[in-house]
Coordinates of C-alpha atoms in Angstrom, one line a residue:
X31 CA -11.4 -32.0 -0.5
X32 CA -13.3 -32.7 2.6
X33 CA -16.2 -34.6 1.0
X34 CA -13.9 -36.6 -1.4
X35 CA -13.7 -40.3 -0.3
X36 CA -11.2 -41.2 -2.9
X37 CA -8.9 -38.4 -1.5
X38 CA -9.2 -39.9 1.8
X39 CA -8.5 -43.3 0.6
X40 CA -5.4 -41.9 -1.2
X41 CA -4.1 -40.2 2.2
X42 CA -4.8 -43.5 4.4
X43 CA -3.4 -45.7 2.0
X44 CA -0.1 -43.8 1.6
X45 CA 0.1 -44.3 5.5
X46 CA -0.9 -48.1 5.3
X47 CA 2.0 -48.7 2.6
X48 CA 4.8 -47.1 4.7
X49 CA 3.5 -47.2 8.5
X50 CA 6.6 -49.0 9.8
X51 CA 8.8 -46.2 8.3
X52 CA 6.4 -43.3 9.1
X53 CA 5.3 -44.7 12.7
X54 CA 3.5 -42.4 15.0
X55 CA 1.9 -40.0 12.8
X56 CA 0.0 -36.6 13.2
X57 CA -2.3 -35.7 10.4
X58 CA -3.3 -32.1 10.0
X59 CA -6.7 -31.9 8.4
X60 CA -8.8 -29.3 6.5
X61 CA -11.7 -28.8 9.2
X62 CA -13.6 -30.7 11.9
X63 CA -15.6 -32.8 9.5
X64 CA -12.4 -33.8 7.8
X65 CA -10.6 -34.7 10.7
X66 CA -13.8 -37.1 11.8
X67 CA -14.0 -38.6 8.4
X68 CA -10.1 -39.1 8.0
X69 CA -9.7 -40.9 11.6
X70 CA -12.8 -43.2 10.7
X71 CA -11.2 -44.1 7.4
X72 CA -8.1 -44.8 9.4
X73 CA -9.7 -47.1 11.4
X74 CA -11.4 -48.7 8.6
X75 CA -7.9 -49.7 7.2
X76 CA -7.1 -51.1 10.8
X77 CA -4.9 -48.5 11.8
X78 CA -5.3 -47.5 15.6
X79 CA -6.2 -43.7 15.1
X80 CA -8.4 -40.8 16.8
X81 CA -9.0 -37.3 16.3
X82 CA -8.9 -34.0 18.2
X83 CA -11.1 -31.2 17.5
X84 CA -12.5 -28.1 19.4
X85 CA -16.1 -29.5 20.8
X86 CA -18.7 -30.6 18.3
X87 CA -22.5 -30.6 18.7
X88 CA -24.8 -33.5 17.9
X89 CA -27.1 -31.4 15.3
X90 CA -23.8 -30.6 13.4
X91 CA -22.1 -33.9 12.9
X92 CA -23.8 -36.3 15.1
X93 CA -20.8 -36.6 17.0
X94 CA -20.0 -35.4 20.7
X95 CA -16.5 -34.4 21.6
X96 CA -15.5 -33.2 24.8
X97 CA -12.3 -31.7 26.0
X98 CA -11.7 -34.5 28.3
X99 CA -12.2 -36.9 25.1
X100 CA -9.3 -34.8 23.2
X101 CA -6.9 -35.0 26.4
X102 CA -7.6 -38.7 26.5
X103 CA -6.9 -39.0 22.8
X104 CA -3.6 -37.1 23.4
X105 CA -2.6 -39.3 26.2
X106 CA -3.2 -42.4 24.5
X107 CA -1.1 -41.1 21.5
X108 CA 1.6 -40.2 24.0
X109 CA 1.7 -43.8 25.2
X110 CA 1.9 -45.4 22.0
X111 CA -1.7 -46.4 22.1
X112 CA -2.5 -44.9 18.7
X113 CA -0.5 -44.8 15.3
X114 CA -2.4 -41.8 14.0
X115 CA -3.8 -38.5 15.5
X116 CA -5.8 -36.4 13.6
X117 CA -6.4 -32.5 14.2
X118 CA -7.1 -29.4 12.5
X119 CA -4.6 -26.9 14.1
X120 CA -4.9 -27.8 17.9
X121 CA -1.7 -29.4 17.9
X122 CA 0.5 -26.6 16.4
X123 CA 1.9 -25.4 19.3
X124 CA 1.8 -26.1 23.3
X125 CA 1.4 -29.8 23.1
X126 CA 4.5 -32.0 23.4
X127 CA 4.6 -35.2 21.4
X128 CA 7.9 -35.7 20.8
X129 CA 7.7 -39.4 19.7
X130 CA 6.1 -38.1 16.6
X131 CA 8.1 -39.4 13.6
X132 CA 5.9 -38.3 10.5
X133 CA 3.5 -35.5 10.0
X134 CA 0.7 -35.3 7.1
X135 CA -0.2 -32.1 5.7
X136 CA -3.5 -32.9 4.0
X137 CA -4.8 -29.3 4.0
X138 CA -3.5 -26.3 2.2
X139 CA -2.2 -23.1 4.1
X140 CA -0.7 -20.0 3.1
X141 CA 0.9 -19.1 6.4
X142 CA 4.6 -19.7 6.6
X143 CA 4.2 -19.5 10.5
X144 CA 1.7 -22.2 10.7
X145 CA 3.5 -24.3 8.2
X146 CA 6.8 -24.2 10.1
X147 CA 4.5 -25.2 13.5
X148 CA 3.0 -28.1 11.9
X149 CA 6.0 -29.5 10.5
X150 CA 7.9 -28.6 13.8
X151 CA 5.8 -31.6 15.5
X152 CA 8.0 -34.0 13.9
X153 CA 11.5 -32.4 14.1
X154 CA 12.2 -32.6 17.7
X155 CA 15.5 -34.8 17.3
X156 CA 16.8 -36.9 19.7
X157 CA 18.5 -34.5 22.1
X158 CA 14.6 -33.3 22.8
X159 CA 13.5 -36.9 23.2
X160 CA 12.2 -37.2 19.7
X161 CA 13.1 -39.3 16.7
X162 CA 16.4 -39.7 15.0
X163 CA 14.4 -39.4 11.5
X164 CA 11.3 -37.6 10.4
X165 CA 9.1 -37.5 7.4
X166 CA 7.0 -34.8 6.3
X167 CA 4.3 -36.0 3.9
X168 CA 2.4 -33.0 1.9
X169 CA -0.6 -33.9 -0.3
X170 CA -1.2 -31.1 -2.7
X171 CA -4.1 -31.1 -5.0
X172 CA -4.7 -29.6 -8.3
X173 CA -5.2 -26.0 -8.3
X174 CA -4.4 -25.8 -4.8
X175 CA -0.4 -25.3 -5.3
X176 CA -0.2 -22.0 -3.3
X177 CA 1.1 -23.2 -0.5
X178 CA 3.5 -21.6 2.1
X179 CA 6.2 -24.6 1.8
X180 CA 9.3 -24.4 3.9
X181 CA 12.6 -25.3 2.5
X182 CA 14.8 -27.3 5.1
X183 CA 17.2 -24.4 5.2
X184 CA 14.5 -22.2 6.2
X185 CA 13.1 -24.9 9.0
X186 CA 16.8 -25.2 10.2
X187 CA 18.4 -21.8 10.0
X188 CA 19.1 -20.8 13.6
X189 CA 16.6 -23.1 15.1
X190 CA 17.8 -26.8 16.2
X191 CA 15.4 -26.9 18.8
X192 CA 11.5 -27.4 17.9
X193 CA 10.4 -27.4 21.6
X194 CA 7.7 -24.7 22.1
X195 CA 9.5 -21.7 23.7
X196 CA 7.2 -19.3 25.9
X197 CA 10.0 -16.6 26.1
X198 CA 10.3 -16.5 22.2
X199 CA 6.5 -16.5 21.5
X200 CA 6.1 -13.3 23.9
X201 CA 8.9 -11.6 22.2
X202 CA 7.6 -12.4 18.9
X203 CA 4.1 -10.9 20.2
X204 CA 5.6 -7.9 21.7
X205 CA 7.1 -7.0 18.4
X206 CA 3.7 -6.8 16.6
X207 CA 3.0 -3.6 18.6
X208 CA 4.8 -1.7 16.0
X209 CA 2.8 -3.2 13.2
X210 CA -0.5 -2.0 15.1
X211 CA 0.9 1.5 15.6
X212 CA 2.4 2.4 12.7
X213 CA -1.0 2.6 11.1
X214 CA -2.2 5.2 13.7
X215 CA 1.0 7.3 13.4
X216 CA 0.9 7.5 9.7
X217 CA -2.9 8.9 10.3
X218 CA -1.3 11.6 12.2
X219 CA 0.6 12.6 9.1
X220 CA -2.3 13.1 7.2
X221 CA -4.2 16.4 7.9
X222 CA -7.5 15.0 6.7
X223 CA -7.6 12.7 9.8
X224 CA -9.2 14.1 12.6
X225 CA -7.2 12.3 15.6
X226 CA -8.1 15.2 17.9
X227 CA -9.6 12.8 20.6
X228 CA -6.8 10.5 20.3
X229 CA -4.3 13.3 20.8
X230 CA -6.1 14.5 24.0
X231 CA -5.3 11.3 26.0
X232 CA -1.9 11.1 27.9
X233 CA 0.6 9.3 25.4
X234 CA 1.1 6.6 28.0
X235 CA -2.8 5.7 27.7
X236 CA -2.4 5.3 23.7
X237 CA 0.3 2.3 24.4
X238 CA -1.3 -1.3 24.5
X239 CA -1.2 -2.9 27.7
X240 CA -1.1 -6.6 25.8
X241 CA -3.2 -8.1 22.9
X242 CA -5.3 -11.2 22.2
X243 CA -3.3 -13.2 19.3
X244 CA -4.9 -16.2 17.7
X245 CA -5.4 -18.0 14.1
X246 CA -8.3 -19.4 12.6
X247 CA -9.2 -21.1 9.4
X248 CA -11.6 -19.2 6.8
X249 CA -14.0 -21.4 4.9
X250 CA -11.7 -21.2 1.9
X251 CA -8.9 -22.8 3.6
X252 CA -6.8 -19.7 4.3
X253 CA -5.2 -19.5 7.5
X254 CA -5.7 -16.0 9.3
X255 CA -3.4 -15.1 12.2
X256 CA -5.1 -12.1 14.0
X257 CA -4.0 -9.7 16.8
X258 CA -6.2 -7.3 18.7
X259 CA -4.5 -4.6 20.5
X260 CA -6.0 -4.0 24.2
X261 CA -5.5 -0.4 25.9
X262 CA -6.4 0.8 29.2
X263 CA -9.7 2.1 27.7
X264 CA -10.9 -0.9 26.0
X265 CA -9.4 -3.6 28.7
X266 CA -12.7 -4.0 30.7
X267 CA -15.1 -4.3 27.6
X268 CA -12.9 -6.8 26.1
X269 CA -12.7 -8.7 29.3
X270 CA -16.5 -8.6 29.8
X271 CA -16.7 -9.8 26.0
X272 CA -14.8 -12.8 26.6
X273 CA -16.8 -13.7 29.4
X274 CA -20.1 -13.5 27.8
X275 CA -19.1 -15.3 24.5
X276 CA -20.6 -18.9 25.7
X277 CA -23.9 -16.8 26.5
X278 CA -23.7 -15.0 23.2
X279 CA -23.3 -18.0 21.0
X280 CA -25.8 -20.2 23.0
X281 CA -28.5 -17.4 22.5
X282 CA -27.8 -17.1 18.7
X283 CA -27.8 -21.0 18.4
X284 CA -24.7 -21.0 16.3
X285 CA -23.3 -24.4 15.9
X286 CA -21.8 -23.7 12.7
X287 CA -17.7 -23.5 12.5
X288 CA -18.2 -20.8 9.6
X289 CA -20.6 -18.0 10.6
X290 CA -22.5 -16.0 7.7
X291 CA -21.5 -12.4 7.2
X292 CA -25.0 -11.7 8.2
X293 CA -24.8 -13.4 11.5
X294 CA -21.4 -11.9 12.3
X295 CA -22.6 -8.4 11.7
X296 CA -25.5 -8.9 13.8
X297 CA -23.6 -10.1 16.7
X298 CA -20.9 -7.7 16.6
X299 CA -23.7 -5.0 16.8
X300 CA -24.7 -6.9 19.7
X301 CA -21.4 -6.9 21.4
X302 CA -20.8 -3.5 20.7
X303 CA -24.1 -2.3 22.1
X304 CA -23.6 -4.6 25.2
X305 CA -19.6 -3.8 26.0
X306 CA -18.3 -0.7 23.9
X307 CA -20.3 2.2 24.7
X308 CA -18.9 5.5 25.6
X309 CA -15.8 7.2 24.8
X310 CA -12.6 4.9 24.2
X311 CA -9.6 6.4 23.2
X312 CA -8.1 4.7 21.4
X313 CA -11.5 3.3 20.0
X314 CA -12.4 -0.3 19.5
X315 CA -12.8 -1.7 16.0
X316 CA -15.7 -3.7 14.9
X317 CA -13.4 -5.9 12.6
X318 CA -11.6 -6.9 15.8
X319 CA -15.2 -8.3 17.6
X320 CA -15.7 -10.2 13.9
X321 CA -12.3 -11.7 13.9
X322 CA -12.8 -12.9 17.5
X323 CA -16.4 -14.4 16.8
X324 CA -14.9 -16.1 13.9
X325 CA -12.3 -17.6 16.2
X326 CA -14.6 -18.6 19.1
X327 CA -17.0 -20.4 16.4
X328 CA -14.2 -22.6 15.5
X329 CA -12.7 -23.5 18.9
X330 CA -15.3 -22.7 21.5
X331 CA -12.8 -20.9 23.6
X332 CA -11.7 -17.1 23.9
X333 CA -8.4 -16.4 22.3
X334 CA -5.4 -16.3 24.8
X335 CA -4.3 -12.9 25.9
X336 CA -0.6 -11.7 26.1
X337 CA 0.4 -9.0 28.3
X338 CA 2.9 -6.3 27.7
X339 CA 3.8 -5.9 31.4
X340 CA 7.5 -6.0 30.6
X341 CA 7.2 -2.8 28.5
X342 CA 8.9 0.2 29.9
X343 CA 6.0 2.7 28.9
X344 CA 8.1 5.8 30.3
X345 CA 10.8 5.2 27.3
X346 CA 8.4 5.8 24.7
X347 CA 6.7 8.6 26.7
X348 CA 7.2 11.3 23.8
X349 CA 5.5 13.8 26.1
X350 CA 8.2 13.4 28.9
X351 CA 11.0 13.6 26.4
X352 CA 9.2 16.8 24.8
X353 CA 9.2 18.2 28.2
X354 CA 12.7 17.5 28.8
X355 CA 14.1 19.3 25.9
X356 CA 12.1 22.2 26.4
X357 CA 12.9 22.4 30.3
X358 CA 16.8 22.1 29.4
X359 CA 16.4 24.5 26.7
X360 CA 18.4 22.1 24.6
X361 CA 19.3 24.1 21.0
X362 CA 18.3 22.7 17.8
X363 CA 21.6 20.9 16.7
X364 CA 21.9 19.3 20.3
X365 CA 18.5 18.3 20.2
X366 CA 18.8 16.7 17.0
X367 CA 21.7 14.7 18.3
X368 CA 20.1 13.9 21.7
X369 CA 17.1 12.6 19.7
X370 CA 19.1 10.5 17.4
X371 CA 20.9 9.0 20.0
X372 CA 17.6 7.9 22.0
X373 CA 16.5 6.4 18.9
X374 CA 19.6 4.2 18.1
X375 CA 21.3 3.6 21.5
X376 CA 18.3 2.8 23.4
X377 CA 19.1 -0.6 26.1
X378 CA 16.2 -2.5 24.4
X379 CA 15.3 -0.2 21.1
X380 CA 11.8 -0.1 22.7
X381 CA 11.4 3.3 20.7
X382 CA 11.8 1.4 17.3
X383 CA 9.8 -1.5 18.5
X384 CA 7.0 0.8 19.2
X385 CA 7.4 3.3 16.6
X386 CA 8.4 1.2 13.9
X387 CA 10.0 4.0 11.7
X388 CA 11.8 6.9 13.0
X389 CA 9.8 9.6 11.1
X390 CA 6.7 8.4 12.8
X391 CA 8.8 9.0 16.0
X392 CA 10.1 12.5 15.2
X393 CA 6.6 13.5 14.1
X394 CA 5.1 12.6 17.2
X395 CA 7.9 14.3 19.1
X396 CA 7.7 17.6 17.4
X397 CA 3.9 17.7 18.0
X398 CA 4.6 17.5 21.4
X399 CA 7.1 20.1 22.0
X400 CA 5.0 22.3 19.8
X401 CA 2.1 21.9 22.5
X402 CA 4.5 23.0 25.0
X403 CA 6.1 25.8 23.2
X404 CA 3.1 27.2 21.2
X405 CA -0.1 26.0 22.9
X406 CA -2.1 28.5 20.7
X407 CA -1.7 26.3 17.8
X408 CA -3.7 23.7 19.4
X409 CA -6.5 25.8 20.6
X410 CA -8.7 25.1 17.7
X411 CA -8.6 21.4 18.7
X412 CA -11.0 21.9 21.5
X413 CA -14.5 20.9 20.2
X414 CA -16.8 23.4 22.1
X415 CA -20.1 22.3 20.3
X416 CA -22.6 21.0 22.9
X417 CA -25.9 19.7 21.8
X418 CA -29.3 19.7 23.8
X419 CA -31.0 16.4 24.2
X420 CA -33.9 17.6 21.9
X421 CA -31.4 17.5 19.3
X422 CA -31.0 13.6 19.6
X423 CA -34.7 12.9 19.7
X424 CA -35.4 11.8 16.4
X425 CA -32.4 9.9 15.9
X426 CA -31.4 6.2 16.6
X427 CA -29.2 5.3 19.5
X428 CA -26.2 4.4 17.0
X429 CA -26.5 7.8 15.3
X430 CA -26.5 9.4 18.6
X431 CA -23.6 7.4 19.8
X432 CA -21.5 8.7 16.7
X433 CA -22.0 12.3 18.0
X434 CA -22.2 11.7 21.7
X435 CA -21.3 8.4 23.1
X436 CA -21.5 9.4 26.4
X437 CA -25.2 10.2 25.9
X438 CA -25.9 7.0 24.1
X439 CA -24.2 5.1 27.0
X440 CA -26.5 7.0 29.6
X441 CA -29.6 6.2 27.6
X442 CA -28.8 2.6 27.1
X443 CA -27.7 2.3 30.9
X444 CA -30.9 4.0 32.2
X445 CA -33.0 1.6 30.4
X446 CA -31.5 -1.2 31.8
X447 CA -31.3 0.1 35.2
X448 CA -35.3 0.2 34.9
X449 CA -35.5 -3.4 33.6
X450 CA -33.2 -4.4 36.7
X451 CA -34.6 -7.1 39.1
X452 CA -33.6 -7.5 42.9
X453 CA -32.0 -10.9 41.9
X454 CA -29.2 -8.9 39.5
X455 CA -30.9 -9.7 36.4
X456 CA -33.0 -7.8 33.7
X457 CA -36.6 -8.5 32.8
X458 CA -37.7 -8.3 29.3
X459 CA -40.6 -6.0 28.6
X460 CA -42.1 -8.4 26.3
X461 CA -42.1 -12.1 27.5
X462 CA -41.5 -10.9 31.2
X463 CA -38.7 -13.6 31.3
X464 CA -35.2 -12.7 33.3
X465 CA -31.8 -12.7 31.6
X466 CA -28.6 -12.8 33.5
X467 CA -26.5 -10.7 30.9
X468 CA -26.9 -7.4 29.2
X469 CA -25.4 -9.5 26.1
X470 CA -28.6 -11.1 25.5
X471 CA -30.8 -8.3 25.3
X472 CA -31.7 -5.4 23.2
X473 CA -32.6 -1.5 23.9
X474 CA -35.5 -0.6 22.2
X475 CA -38.0 1.9 21.4
X476 CA -41.7 1.4 22.7
X477 CA -42.9 3.5 20.1
X478 CA -40.9 3.2 17.0
X479 CA -39.0 6.0 15.5
X480 CA -41.0 6.1 12.2
X481 CA -44.2 6.9 14.2
X482 CA -45.1 10.8 15.0
X483 CA -44.8 10.1 18.8
X484 CA -41.7 7.9 18.7
X485 CA -38.6 9.4 20.2
X486 CA -35.2 8.5 21.6
X487 CA -36.0 9.7 25.1
X488 CA -35.6 7.7 28.3
X489 CA -39.3 7.0 28.9
X490 CA -39.6 5.5 25.4
X491 CA -36.9 3.1 25.8
X492 CA -37.5 -0.5 26.9
X493 CA -35.5 -3.8 26.9
X494 CA -36.5 -6.7 24.9
X495 CA -34.8 -10.1 24.4
X496 CA -33.8 -11.3 20.9
X497 CA -36.8 -13.1 20.2
X498 CA -39.4 -10.2 21.6
X499 CA -37.4 -7.7 19.6
X500 CA -37.6 -9.8 16.4
X501 CA -41.3 -10.1 16.9
X502 CA -41.7 -6.6 17.3
X503 CA -39.7 -5.6 14.0
X504 CA -42.0 -8.0 12.2
X505 CA -45.3 -6.3 13.4
X506 CA -43.9 -2.9 12.4
X507 CA -42.7 -4.0 8.9
X508 CA -46.0 -5.1 8.4

C-alpha cells in the first residue's frame, strides 16, 4: 500500500477530478513514509498540499520534519493556503480544522473509535463554523475489507456536535478503570492465584490515580488503543520513565517507526532495571512498558496522562464499608439490603464504575469482613520465610528480584552509589565516560557468575555503559 505508485496516483486523481466539490481535504495515510509520498504526488498534480507527522530523521527518509514545520503546515491549511493536508493519525483529536469539507481514508483501521475520530474531522456542521456539506471518501483495497466502517446512524446517534470535548474524553477515560480492575478481582476469586502481597496493601492504594491513554499503529496496519493504569506505588517510576525516554531512544539509536521484538525486549528490560525495582503493589507489567515504547517510536513524545483526581476513593473503600458493617453489628438480612442499596443507589455509581460486576464487589467486601471477624483465617498469608544473603550469591540480579525485590534494589543502588561522581553523573567502569542517567547504564558482574569466583555480591558489581557491556559479553562468550 505504501510503495504502490499506482495506488497513490489513483488517490490523487480522485481528488483532482472532484477538487471543486471536495474543497479542503484531510488525508489519513498508512504511515509516515506514505504521508510524505502522498503529499509529493499531490504537488506533482499541481495541488497545494503538505503533510504533518511526528519528527522524521534524515537517515530514515532523507527528510527532516520538526514540530514547528507541522504547526506551520496546519496554520497554512487553516488559512486556506493549502487544499490538502496529509497525516497518519495526528489530526484525529485536539486540532480544530472546521473548514475541512472532505476526509480521504487511504488506510485501514479496525478501531471504531479511530474511524469516528477521522470521519469527525469533516462533520463539524455550520453551527460549529464547519461546512454545510461533507464528503467521506474511503479507499478499500482487495483483501483489506475488514475495516470498522461507521454508518451515518452510528455517527449521528446522540451526537450532532463533532467538536472535541475534554469533559467527555475524561469521562470516557475514567470508565476504563473498570476494564482494568475486573481482571484483578477475577484473579482474587481463583484460589490458585497468589494475591497475598496485593491484599496486604490498603485498599485505597489498589485504586489507580490515573492512566496513560494512547493509540498507535502496528506494522500490519492495525490500530492499538492502550491504557496503562498508574498507582501510588508506580507513579514515580513512570514519571522517571517518561522523562528519560528521549535519552533511552538516543542511546539505542532507534530511528525506525516499528521496533523489532528483540529491541523492544532489551529496552523494556533496561527500563525495568532503571526504574521499576523494589516492591510495587500492584506491580508494574512489562507489556505496559513495551506498548509505551512502541508509541514513542512513532510519535517521539510520551503519551498523555489522565488523572483520576475527581474519583472519590472513600466511596469504593471496601475496608471502610466492611468496618462499618461489623461495628454496627448489622444482621445478615439488613446487611444484604444495605450492600444492595450501596451498589444500586450511589450518586455517581462509582462502585459499578470501579468493580464492573456486582459479584466482584461482593467477593472483596466479604473477604474484608472476614479479616475483621475471623483474622485467624488469614494468619497463613504472612510469609515468614527469610533468606540469608549467601543464598543469593550464585543468582542473577533478576532471579534475586523475583524472590526479594528489596535486596535486588539494594544491590543495584549500591553499585550506582560507587559509580556516582561529584557532578551527579555516573562513571562507566569500562570506558570511564560519565553519563547523566541510570537508564543509559547497566549493573554487571566484574567476574561473571559462570566463573568459580563470580558471585552476586556488592564488591563484584560494577556499572557499564551499553557499549562496554556488549564488549564484555562478547569477550566471555568467546
